[in-house]
Coordinates of C-alpha atoms in Angstrom, one line a residue:
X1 CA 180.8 210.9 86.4
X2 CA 178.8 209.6 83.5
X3 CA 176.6 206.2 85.0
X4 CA 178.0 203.6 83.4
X5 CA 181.8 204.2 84.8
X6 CA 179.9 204.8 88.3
X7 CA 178.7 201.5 88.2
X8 CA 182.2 200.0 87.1
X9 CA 183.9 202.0 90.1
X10 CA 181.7 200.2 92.4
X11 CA 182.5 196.8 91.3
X12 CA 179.4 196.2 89.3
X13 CA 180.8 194.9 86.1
X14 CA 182.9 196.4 83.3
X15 CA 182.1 199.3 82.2
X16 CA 180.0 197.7 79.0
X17 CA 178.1 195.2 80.9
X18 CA 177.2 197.9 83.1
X19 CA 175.4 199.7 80.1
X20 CA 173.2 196.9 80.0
X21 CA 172.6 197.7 83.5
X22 CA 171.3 200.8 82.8
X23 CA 169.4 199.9 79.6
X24 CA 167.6 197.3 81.0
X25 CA 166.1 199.4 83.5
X26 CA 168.2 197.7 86.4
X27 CA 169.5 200.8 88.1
X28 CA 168.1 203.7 89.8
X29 CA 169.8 206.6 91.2
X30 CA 167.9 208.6 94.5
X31 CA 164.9 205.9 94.0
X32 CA 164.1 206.7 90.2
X33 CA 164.8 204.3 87.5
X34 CA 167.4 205.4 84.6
X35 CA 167.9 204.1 81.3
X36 CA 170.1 206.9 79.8
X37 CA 173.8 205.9 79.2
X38 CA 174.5 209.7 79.4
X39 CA 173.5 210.5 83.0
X40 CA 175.9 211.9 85.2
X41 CA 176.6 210.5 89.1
X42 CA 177.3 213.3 91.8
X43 CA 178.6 211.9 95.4
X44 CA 175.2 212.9 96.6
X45 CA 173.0 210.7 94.5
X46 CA 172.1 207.1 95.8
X47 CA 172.9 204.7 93.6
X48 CA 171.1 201.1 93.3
X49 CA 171.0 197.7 91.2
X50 CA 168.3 195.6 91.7
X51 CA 167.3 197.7 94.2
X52 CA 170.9 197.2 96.0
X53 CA 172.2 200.1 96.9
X54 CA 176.3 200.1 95.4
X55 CA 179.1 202.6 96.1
X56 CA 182.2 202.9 94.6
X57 CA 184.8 200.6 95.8
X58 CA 187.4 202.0 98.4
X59 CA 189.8 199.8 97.3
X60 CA 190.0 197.2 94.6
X61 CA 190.7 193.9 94.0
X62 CA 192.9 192.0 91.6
X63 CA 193.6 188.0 92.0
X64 CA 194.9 185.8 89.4
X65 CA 193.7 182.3 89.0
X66 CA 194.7 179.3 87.3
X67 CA 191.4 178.3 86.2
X68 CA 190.6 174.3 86.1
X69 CA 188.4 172.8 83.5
X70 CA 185.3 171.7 84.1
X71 CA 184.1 175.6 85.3
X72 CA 182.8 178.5 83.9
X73 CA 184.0 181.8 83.1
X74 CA 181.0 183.9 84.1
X75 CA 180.1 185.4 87.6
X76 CA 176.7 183.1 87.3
X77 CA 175.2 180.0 84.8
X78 CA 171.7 179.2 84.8
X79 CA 172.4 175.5 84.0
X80 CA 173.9 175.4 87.6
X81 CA 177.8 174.7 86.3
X82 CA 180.5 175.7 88.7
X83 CA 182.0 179.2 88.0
X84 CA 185.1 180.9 88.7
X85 CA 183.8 183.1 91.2
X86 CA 182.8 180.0 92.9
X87 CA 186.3 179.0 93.6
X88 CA 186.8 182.6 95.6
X89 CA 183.7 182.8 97.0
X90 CA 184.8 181.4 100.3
X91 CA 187.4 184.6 100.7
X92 CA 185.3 187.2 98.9
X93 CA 181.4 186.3 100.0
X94 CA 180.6 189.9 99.7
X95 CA 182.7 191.5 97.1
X96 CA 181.6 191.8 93.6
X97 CA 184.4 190.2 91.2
X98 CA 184.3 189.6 87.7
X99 CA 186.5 187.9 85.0
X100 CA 188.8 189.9 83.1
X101 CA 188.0 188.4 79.6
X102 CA 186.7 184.6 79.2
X103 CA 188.1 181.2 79.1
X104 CA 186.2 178.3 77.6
X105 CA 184.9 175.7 80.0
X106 CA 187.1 173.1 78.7
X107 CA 190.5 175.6 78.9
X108 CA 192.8 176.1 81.8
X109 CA 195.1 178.7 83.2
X110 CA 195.5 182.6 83.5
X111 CA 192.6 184.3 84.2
X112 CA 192.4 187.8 86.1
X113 CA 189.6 188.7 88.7
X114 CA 188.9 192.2 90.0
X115 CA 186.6 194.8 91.2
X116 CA 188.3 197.3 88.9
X117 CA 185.4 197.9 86.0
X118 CA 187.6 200.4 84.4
X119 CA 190.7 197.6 84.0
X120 CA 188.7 195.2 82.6
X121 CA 187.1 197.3 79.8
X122 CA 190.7 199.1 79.0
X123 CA 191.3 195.2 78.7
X124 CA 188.9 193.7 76.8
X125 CA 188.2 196.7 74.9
X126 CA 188.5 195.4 70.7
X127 CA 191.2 198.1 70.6
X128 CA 193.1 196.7 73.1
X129 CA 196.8 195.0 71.6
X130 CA 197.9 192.7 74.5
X131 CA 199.0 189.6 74.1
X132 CA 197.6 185.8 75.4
X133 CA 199.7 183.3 75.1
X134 CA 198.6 179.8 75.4
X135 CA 200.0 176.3 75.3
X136 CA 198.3 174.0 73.4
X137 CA 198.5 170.1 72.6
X138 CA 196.9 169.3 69.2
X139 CA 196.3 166.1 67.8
X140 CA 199.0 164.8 64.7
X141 CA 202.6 166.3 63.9
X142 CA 201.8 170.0 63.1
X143 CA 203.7 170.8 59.6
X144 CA 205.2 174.2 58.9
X145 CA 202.8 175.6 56.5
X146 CA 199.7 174.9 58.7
X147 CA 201.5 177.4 61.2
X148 CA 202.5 179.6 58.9
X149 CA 198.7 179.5 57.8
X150 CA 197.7 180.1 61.4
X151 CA 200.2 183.2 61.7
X152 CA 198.8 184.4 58.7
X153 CA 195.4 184.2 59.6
X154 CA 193.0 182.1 59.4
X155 CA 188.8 182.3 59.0
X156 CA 186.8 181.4 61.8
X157 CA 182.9 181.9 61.9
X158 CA 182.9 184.2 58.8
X159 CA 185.8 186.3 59.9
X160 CA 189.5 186.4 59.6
X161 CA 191.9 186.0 62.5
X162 CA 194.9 188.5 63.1
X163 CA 198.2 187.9 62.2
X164 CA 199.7 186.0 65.1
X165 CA 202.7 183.6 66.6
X166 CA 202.5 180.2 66.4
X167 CA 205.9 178.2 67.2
X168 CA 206.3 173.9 67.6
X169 CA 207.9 173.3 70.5
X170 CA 207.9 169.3 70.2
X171 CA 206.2 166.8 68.8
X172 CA 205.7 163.0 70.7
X173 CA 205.8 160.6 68.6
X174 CA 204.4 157.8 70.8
X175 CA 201.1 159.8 71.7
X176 CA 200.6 161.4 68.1
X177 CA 200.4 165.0 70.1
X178 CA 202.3 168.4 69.0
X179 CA 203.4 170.8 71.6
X180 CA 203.0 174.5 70.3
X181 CA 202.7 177.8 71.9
X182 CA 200.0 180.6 70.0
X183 CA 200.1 183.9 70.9
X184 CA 196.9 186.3 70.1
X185 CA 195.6 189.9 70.6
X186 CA 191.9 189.3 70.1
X187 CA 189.4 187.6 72.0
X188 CA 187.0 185.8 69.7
X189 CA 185.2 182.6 71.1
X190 CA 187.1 179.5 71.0
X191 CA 189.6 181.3 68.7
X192 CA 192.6 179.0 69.1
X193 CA 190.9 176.2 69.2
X194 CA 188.9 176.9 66.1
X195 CA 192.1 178.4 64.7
X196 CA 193.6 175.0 64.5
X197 CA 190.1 173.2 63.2
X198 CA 190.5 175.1 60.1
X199 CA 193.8 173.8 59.6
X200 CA 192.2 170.2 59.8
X201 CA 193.9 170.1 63.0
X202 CA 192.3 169.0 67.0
X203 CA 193.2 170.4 69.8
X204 CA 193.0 168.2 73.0
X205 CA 194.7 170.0 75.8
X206 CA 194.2 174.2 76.0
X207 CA 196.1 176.5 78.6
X208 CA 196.5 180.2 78.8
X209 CA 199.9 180.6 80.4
X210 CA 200.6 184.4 80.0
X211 CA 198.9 188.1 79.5
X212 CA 201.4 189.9 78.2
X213 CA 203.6 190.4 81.0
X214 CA 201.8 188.6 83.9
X215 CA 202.0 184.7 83.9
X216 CA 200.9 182.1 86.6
X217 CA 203.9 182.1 89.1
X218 CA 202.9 180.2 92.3
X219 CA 199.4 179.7 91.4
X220 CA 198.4 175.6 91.0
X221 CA 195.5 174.6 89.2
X222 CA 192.3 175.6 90.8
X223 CA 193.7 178.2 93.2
X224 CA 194.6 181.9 92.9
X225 CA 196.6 184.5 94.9
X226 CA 196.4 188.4 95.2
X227 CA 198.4 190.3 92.4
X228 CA 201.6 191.7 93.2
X229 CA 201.7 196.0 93.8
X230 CA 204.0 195.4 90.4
X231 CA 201.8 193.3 88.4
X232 CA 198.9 195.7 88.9
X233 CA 200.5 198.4 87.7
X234 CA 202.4 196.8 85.0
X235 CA 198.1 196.3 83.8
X236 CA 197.8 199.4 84.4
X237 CA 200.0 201.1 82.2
X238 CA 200.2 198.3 79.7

């Protein structure tokens, strides 16, 4: 098994960030450092990260959270924010989770944790086609054309957004606020957000409320639950 997926198998990270791993000269296998992405693991070898011995997970993990604002969507920060494996920490001291994908500190809702390296690459790979739908509150009365613009695709940081679906659900006239659900396949940072900016719109209130398939059920803001036997392998097969 070539080192990086080794890595993922025991919970390390996804298979990419466990490249870095290895190519920062993080990992040895039986007490020698490696930094080629092309080594092979046998069930003999000893494995280690920062001189931590890992072995592949017996069984993995897979929660889904309804992340809160006001945290961070990385398993540590260095300018001492809360993150999202703090909220699970307190079940899962030991057990090396990481988030599926990212959500912005300021933007709420489906997020996916697990020990499974190779579900999260297959995930966020750039080939990868599943949808994230989010709910969003945006400042003014949205028109028609600035959707339409947004389904089209707009440019954000030098590069143009996929085509995508972008529907009004209501506008409310007394706070000046537009209800409307977007729905994307790629991951760029801040992409809906900065989607609407270049439509010389704001949005205030952000919420990821579905991954293809798998939505929030029963999960309130802050908290997270074990995934069903059927949502995992509805991710699976996706």
């Amino acid at each position: 098994m070539r080192i990086n997926r080794y890595l993922a198998e025991c919970g390390v990270d996804s298979r990419r960030k466990c490249e870095r791993y290895v190519i920062d000269g993080r990992v040895t296998v039986n007490g020698r450092t490696v930094t080629d992405l092309a080594a092979q693991i046998s069930p003999r070898d000893s494995v280690a990260v920062d001189g931590k011995k890992v072995t592949p997970v017996a069984k993995h993990v897979y929660l889904i959270m309804n992340k809160p604002k006001g945290c961070v969507t990385t398993v540590s920060d260095d300018r001492g924010r809360k993150t999202v494996l703090d909220i699970v920490r307190g079940d899962y001291p030991d057990t090396r989770l990481f988030p599926v994908g990212r959500l912005d500190y300021d933007t709420e809702g489906l997020l996916i944790l697990t020990t499974d390296g190779d579900l999260c690459n297959r995930l966020t790979h750039p080939s990868s086609e599943i949808e994230k739908v989010y709910s969003a509150k945006v400042e003014g009365e949205v028109s028609e054309s600035e959707l339409a613009a947004i389904r089209r695709g707009v440019e954000i940081d030098g590069k143009k957004t996929k085509k995508c679906r972008a529907v009004l659900v209501g506008y409310d006239r007394k706070t000046n606020h537009s209800s409307v659900e977007v729905a994307i396949t790629e991951g760029m940072n801040r992409e809906v957000r900065k989607m609407f900016e270049a439509v010389g719109r704001h949005v205030t209130f952000l919420k990821r409320v579905a991954i293809g398939d798998l939505r929030l059920r029963g999960v309130d803001r802050g908290s997270y639950r074990k995934m069903t036997a059927e949502e995992i392998d509805y991710l699976k097969n996706v």
